[in-house]
Tab-separated table of N, CA and C and ligand atoms in Angstrom:
chain	number	residue	atom	x	y	z
A	199	MET	N	48.080	103.641	122.952
A	199	MET	CA	47.642	104.061	121.910
A	199	MET	C	48.845	104.542	121.210
A	200	ARG	N	49.373	104.350	120.253
A	200	ARG	CA	50.710	104.644	119.820
A	200	ARG	C	50.775	105.275	118.518
A	201	HIS	N	50.992	107.294	118.799
A	201	HIS	CA	51.204	107.704	117.317
A	201	HIS	C	52.036	108.252	116.948
A	202	TYR	N	52.011	107.832	115.332
A	202	TYR	CA	53.583	107.614	115.209
A	202	TYR	C	53.628	109.257	114.133
A	203	ARG	N	55.200	109.763	113.907
A	203	ARG	CA	55.033	110.735	113.360
A	203	ARG	C	55.775	110.424	111.754
A	204	THR	N	55.460	111.235	110.486
A	204	THR	CA	55.895	110.707	109.241
A	204	THR	C	57.429	111.166	109.335
A	205	GLN	N	58.302	110.539	108.926
A	205	GLN	CA	59.475	110.494	108.597
A	205	GLN	C	59.967	110.376	107.166
A	206	LYS	N	60.721	111.592	106.585
A	206	LYS	CA	60.562	111.481	105.523
A	206	LYS	C	62.216	111.858	104.998
A	207	ILE	N	62.393	110.133	104.290
A	207	ILE	CA	63.842	109.662	103.909
A	207	ILE	C	64.067	110.132	102.671
A	208	GLU	N	65.645	110.618	102.697
A	208	GLU	CA	65.933	110.884	101.097
A	208	GLU	C	66.722	110.027	100.965
A	209	ILE	N	66.564	109.542	99.930
A	209	ILE	CA	67.340	108.609	99.123
A	209	ILE	C	67.882	108.765	97.750
A	210	LYS	N	69.049	108.511	97.555
A	210	LYS	CA	70.296	108.834	96.677
A	210	LYS	C	70.116	107.987	95.600
A	211	LYS	N	69.424	107.949	94.270
A	211	LYS	CA	69.810	106.702	93.479
A	211	LYS	C	70.483	107.477	92.101
A	212	LEU	N	71.527	107.028	92.016
A	212	LEU	CA	72.730	107.262	90.707
A	212	LEU	C	72.046	107.019	89.418
A	213	ASP	N	71.889	108.126	88.685
A	213	ASP	CA	70.903	107.914	87.323
A	213	ASP	C	71.963	108.247	85.835
A	214	GLU	N	73.007	108.766	86.092
A	214	GLU	CA	74.367	109.513	85.625
A	214	GLU	C	75.651	109.445	85.714
A	215	ILE	N	76.450	108.709	85.576
A	215	ILE	CA	77.852	109.002	85.574
A	215	ILE	C	78.704	109.897	84.243
A	216	ILE	N	78.798	111.196	84.581
A	216	ILE	CA	79.866	111.407	83.380
A	216	ILE	C	81.140	111.592	83.887
A	217	CYS	N	81.615	110.901	82.482
A	217	CYS	CA	83.732	110.654	82.656
A	217	CYS	C	84.274	112.610	82.987
A	218	ASN	N	85.171	112.140	83.794
A	218	ASN	CA	85.639	113.434	84.041
A	218	ASN	C	86.618	113.745	83.065
A	219	CYS	N	86.903	113.189	82.553
A	219	CYS	CA	88.268	113.714	81.547
A	219	CYS	C	87.622	114.129	80.248
A	220	CYS	N	86.427	113.214	79.597
A	220	CYS	CA	86.074	114.409	78.370
A	220	CYS	C	84.015	114.625	78.268
A	221	GLY	N	83.723	114.032	79.041
A	221	GLY	CA	82.327	114.936	79.929
A	221	GLY	C	81.666	114.114	79.231
A	222	LYS	N	81.762	112.946	78.650
A	222	LYS	CA	80.739	112.047	78.241
A	222	LYS	C	79.784	111.421	79.371
A	223	LYS	N	78.690	111.317	78.527
A	223	LYS	CA	77.259	111.070	79.981
A	223	LYS	C	77.084	109.683	79.844
A	224	ILE	N	76.856	109.020	80.411
A	224	ILE	CA	77.019	107.438	80.518
A	224	ILE	C	75.596	107.055	81.273
A	225	SER	N	74.701	107.029	80.618
A	225	SER	CA	73.286	106.725	81.740
A	225	SER	C	73.210	105.509	82.510
A	226	VAL	N	72.379	105.592	83.872
A	226	VAL	CA	72.487	104.254	84.276
A	226	VAL	C	70.990	104.256	84.351
A	227	ILE	N	70.423	102.824	84.150
A	227	ILE	CA	69.297	102.466	84.677
A	227	ILE	C	69.347	101.399	85.403
A	228	ASN	N	68.198	101.331	86.252
A	228	ASN	CA	68.367	100.572	87.676
A	228	ASN	C	69.201	100.317	88.046
A	229	GLU	N	70.041	101.587	88.379
A	229	GLU	CA	71.838	101.507	89.249
A	229	GLU	C	72.656	100.424	88.302
A	230	VAL	N	72.254	100.057	86.960
A	230	VAL	CA	73.645	100.016	86.213
A	230	VAL	C	73.878	100.970	84.884
A	231	PRO	N	75.228	100.859	84.944
A	231	PRO	CA	75.492	101.966	84.227
A	231	PRO	C	75.884	101.390	83.082
A	232	GLN	N	75.569	101.675	81.484
A	232	GLN	CA	74.667	101.546	80.092
A	232	GLN	C	76.379	100.959	79.616
A	233	GLU	N	77.452	101.698	80.660
A	233	GLU	CA	78.983	101.490	79.692
A	233	GLU	C	79.851	101.058	80.811
A	234	ASP	N	80.852	100.429	80.780
A	234	ASP	CA	81.485	99.967	81.700
A	234	ASP	C	82.228	101.685	81.801
A	235	ILE	N	82.812	101.754	83.039
A	235	ILE	CA	83.678	102.587	83.102
A	235	ILE	C	84.737	102.605	84.144
A	236	VAL	N	85.658	103.252	84.686
A	236	VAL	CA	86.678	103.227	85.483
A	236	VAL	C	86.223	104.039	86.751
A	237	GLU	N	86.120	103.484	87.787
A	237	GLU	CA	85.683	104.000	88.697
A	237	GLU	C	87.358	104.576	89.852
A	238	VAL	N	87.501	105.986	89.742
A	238	VAL	CA	88.652	106.055	91.031
A	238	VAL	C	88.926	106.508	91.933
A	239	GLU	N	89.127	106.242	93.108
A	239	GLU	CA	88.735	106.619	94.505
A	239	GLU	C	90.253	106.881	95.270
A	240	LYS	N	90.614	107.519	96.204
A	240	LYS	CA	92.197	108.044	96.356
A	240	LYS	C	91.807	108.918	97.398
A	241	HIS	N	92.633	108.068	98.699
A	241	HIS	CA	92.896	108.970	99.882
A	241	HIS	C	94.593	108.855	99.991
A	242	TRP	N	94.314	110.170	100.042
A	242	TRP	CA	96.118	110.347	99.898
A	242	TRP	C	96.314	109.805	101.702
A	243	GLY	N	97.861	109.172	102.181
A	243	GLY	CA	98.446	109.303	103.467
A	243	GLY	C	99.508	109.638	102.916
A	244	TYR	N	100.299	109.243	103.808
A	244	TYR	CA	101.704	109.823	104.820
A	244	TYR	C	102.657	109.807	103.638
A	245	PHE	N	103.211	110.451	103.712
A	245	PHE	CA	104.542	110.672	102.550
A	245	PHE	C	104.010	111.189	100.747
A	246	SER	N	102.853	111.250	101.405
A	246	SER	CA	102.057	112.420	99.702
A	246	SER	C	101.919	114.053	100.242
A	247	LYS	N	102.133	114.729	99.210
A	247	LYS	CA	101.524	116.390	99.338
A	247	LYS	C	100.336	116.541	99.395
A	248	LYS	N	99.617	115.087	100.133
A	248	LYS	CA	98.316	115.610	99.958
A	248	LYS	C	97.835	114.787	101.047
A	249	ASP	N	98.397	114.799	102.116
A	249	ASP	CA	97.787	113.806	103.175
A	249	ASP	C	96.660	113.838	103.916
A	250	GLY	N	95.955	113.171	103.933
A	250	GLY	CA	94.262	113.594	104.232
A	250	GLY	C	93.499	113.860	103.184
A	251	GLN	N	93.661	114.210	101.579
A	251	GLN	CA	92.548	114.569	100.883
A	251	GLN	C	92.212	112.982	100.468
A	252	LYS	N	91.250	113.598	100.100
A	252	LYS	CA	90.439	112.269	99.131
A	252	LYS	C	89.795	112.786	97.690
A	253	ASP	N	90.255	111.926	96.511
A	253	ASP	CA	89.981	112.217	95.418
A	253	ASP	C	89.976	111.077	94.468
A	254	ALA	N	88.417	111.384	93.639
A	254	ALA	CA	87.343	110.666	92.961
A	254	ALA	C	87.551	111.010	91.847
A	255	PHE	N	87.105	110.073	91.043
A	255	PHE	CA	86.626	110.640	89.312
A	255	PHE	C	86.874	108.922	88.728
A	256	ASP	N	85.777	109.356	87.667
A	256	ASP	CA	85.162	108.486	86.568
A	256	ASP	C	85.795	109.022	85.224
A	257	LEU	N	85.942	107.444	84.504
A	257	LEU	CA	86.436	107.409	83.228
A	257	LEU	C	85.851	106.904	82.377
A	258	CYS	N	85.010	107.308	80.776
A	258	CYS	CA	84.949	106.360	79.739
A	258	CYS	C	85.975	105.602	79.501
A	259	GLU	N	85.642	104.576	78.961
A	259	GLU	CA	86.055	103.632	78.024
A	259	GLU	C	87.465	103.797	77.178
A	260	ASP	N	86.996	105.552	76.583
A	260	ASP	CA	87.961	105.397	75.482
A	260	ASP	C	88.669	106.233	76.391
A	261	CYS	N	88.429	107.004	77.268
A	261	CYS	CA	89.241	108.322	78.005
A	261	CYS	C	90.596	107.250	78.440
A	262	TYR	N	90.090	105.634	79.583
A	262	TYR	CA	90.738	105.057	80.324
A	262	TYR	C	92.327	104.709	78.965
A	263	ASP	N	91.257	104.117	77.325
A	263	ASP	CA	92.609	103.225	76.412
A	263	ASP	C	93.637	104.626	76.153
A	264	ARG	N	92.496	106.120	76.057
A	264	ARG	CA	93.758	106.844	75.743
A	264	ARG	C	94.796	107.019	76.927
A	265	ILE	N	94.563	107.103	78.038
A	265	ILE	CA	95.303	108.021	78.895
A	265	ILE	C	96.605	106.292	79.326
A	266	VAL	N	96.069	105.262	79.891
A	266	VAL	CA	97.327	104.029	79.315
A	266	VAL	C	97.931	103.692	78.162
A	267	SER	N	97.749	104.408	77.017
A	267	SER	CA	98.255	104.244	76.066
A	267	SER	C	99.846	104.562	75.868
A	268	GLY	N	99.807	105.941	76.865
A	268	GLY	CA	100.880	106.455	76.734
A	268	GLY	C	101.411	106.029	77.997
A	269	PHE	N	101.144	105.202	78.765
A	269	PHE	CA	102.077	104.353	79.801
A	269	PHE	C	103.305	103.888	79.464
A	270	SER	N	104.430	104.042	79.992
A	270	SER	CA	106.104	103.861	79.330
A	270	SER	C	105.683	102.376	79.931
A	271	ILE	N	105.183	101.378	80.619
A	271	ILE	CA	105.198	99.989	81.419
A	271	ILE	C	103.642	99.480	80.942
A	272	PRO	N	103.438	98.935	79.998
A	272	PRO	CA	101.656	98.485	79.496
A	272	PRO	C	100.969	98.007	81.134
A	273	VAL	N	99.654	98.010	80.668
A	273	VAL	CA	98.982	97.778	82.021
A	273	VAL	C	99.022	96.648	82.398
A	274	THR	N	98.745	95.878	83.395
A	274	THR	CA	98.875	94.730	83.120
A	274	THR	C	97.196	94.021	83.049
A	275	CYS	N	97.504	92.721	82.000
A	275	CYS	CA	96.447	92.574	81.737
A	275	CYS	C	96.065	90.812	82.062
A	276	ASP	N	94.934	90.519	82.521
A	276	ASP	CA	94.685	89.225	83.082
A	276	ASP	C	93.279	88.907	82.219
A	277	SER	N	93.197	88.310	81.143
A	277	SER	CA	92.098	87.552	80.822
A	277	SER	C	91.492	86.409	79.843
B	94	ZN	ZN1	85.626	110.282	78.543
């Protein structure tokens, strides 16, 4: 005879993304964002002032457009 214990498993499901720049909420249905976003993850390393620090943020398309429009050198586009 075998006796089993019930084990609860916590499952995290993404249901919303919030633009870190403007606060716009982007809904996620079945794990699919309903608007495309920019996801940035940066693990700082040697020769930075943030060695070992991990940063992450999301941007909506409008904020991405506004930020890159201020670049001295345009973003490389390959379409
Ligand atoms: Zn935004």
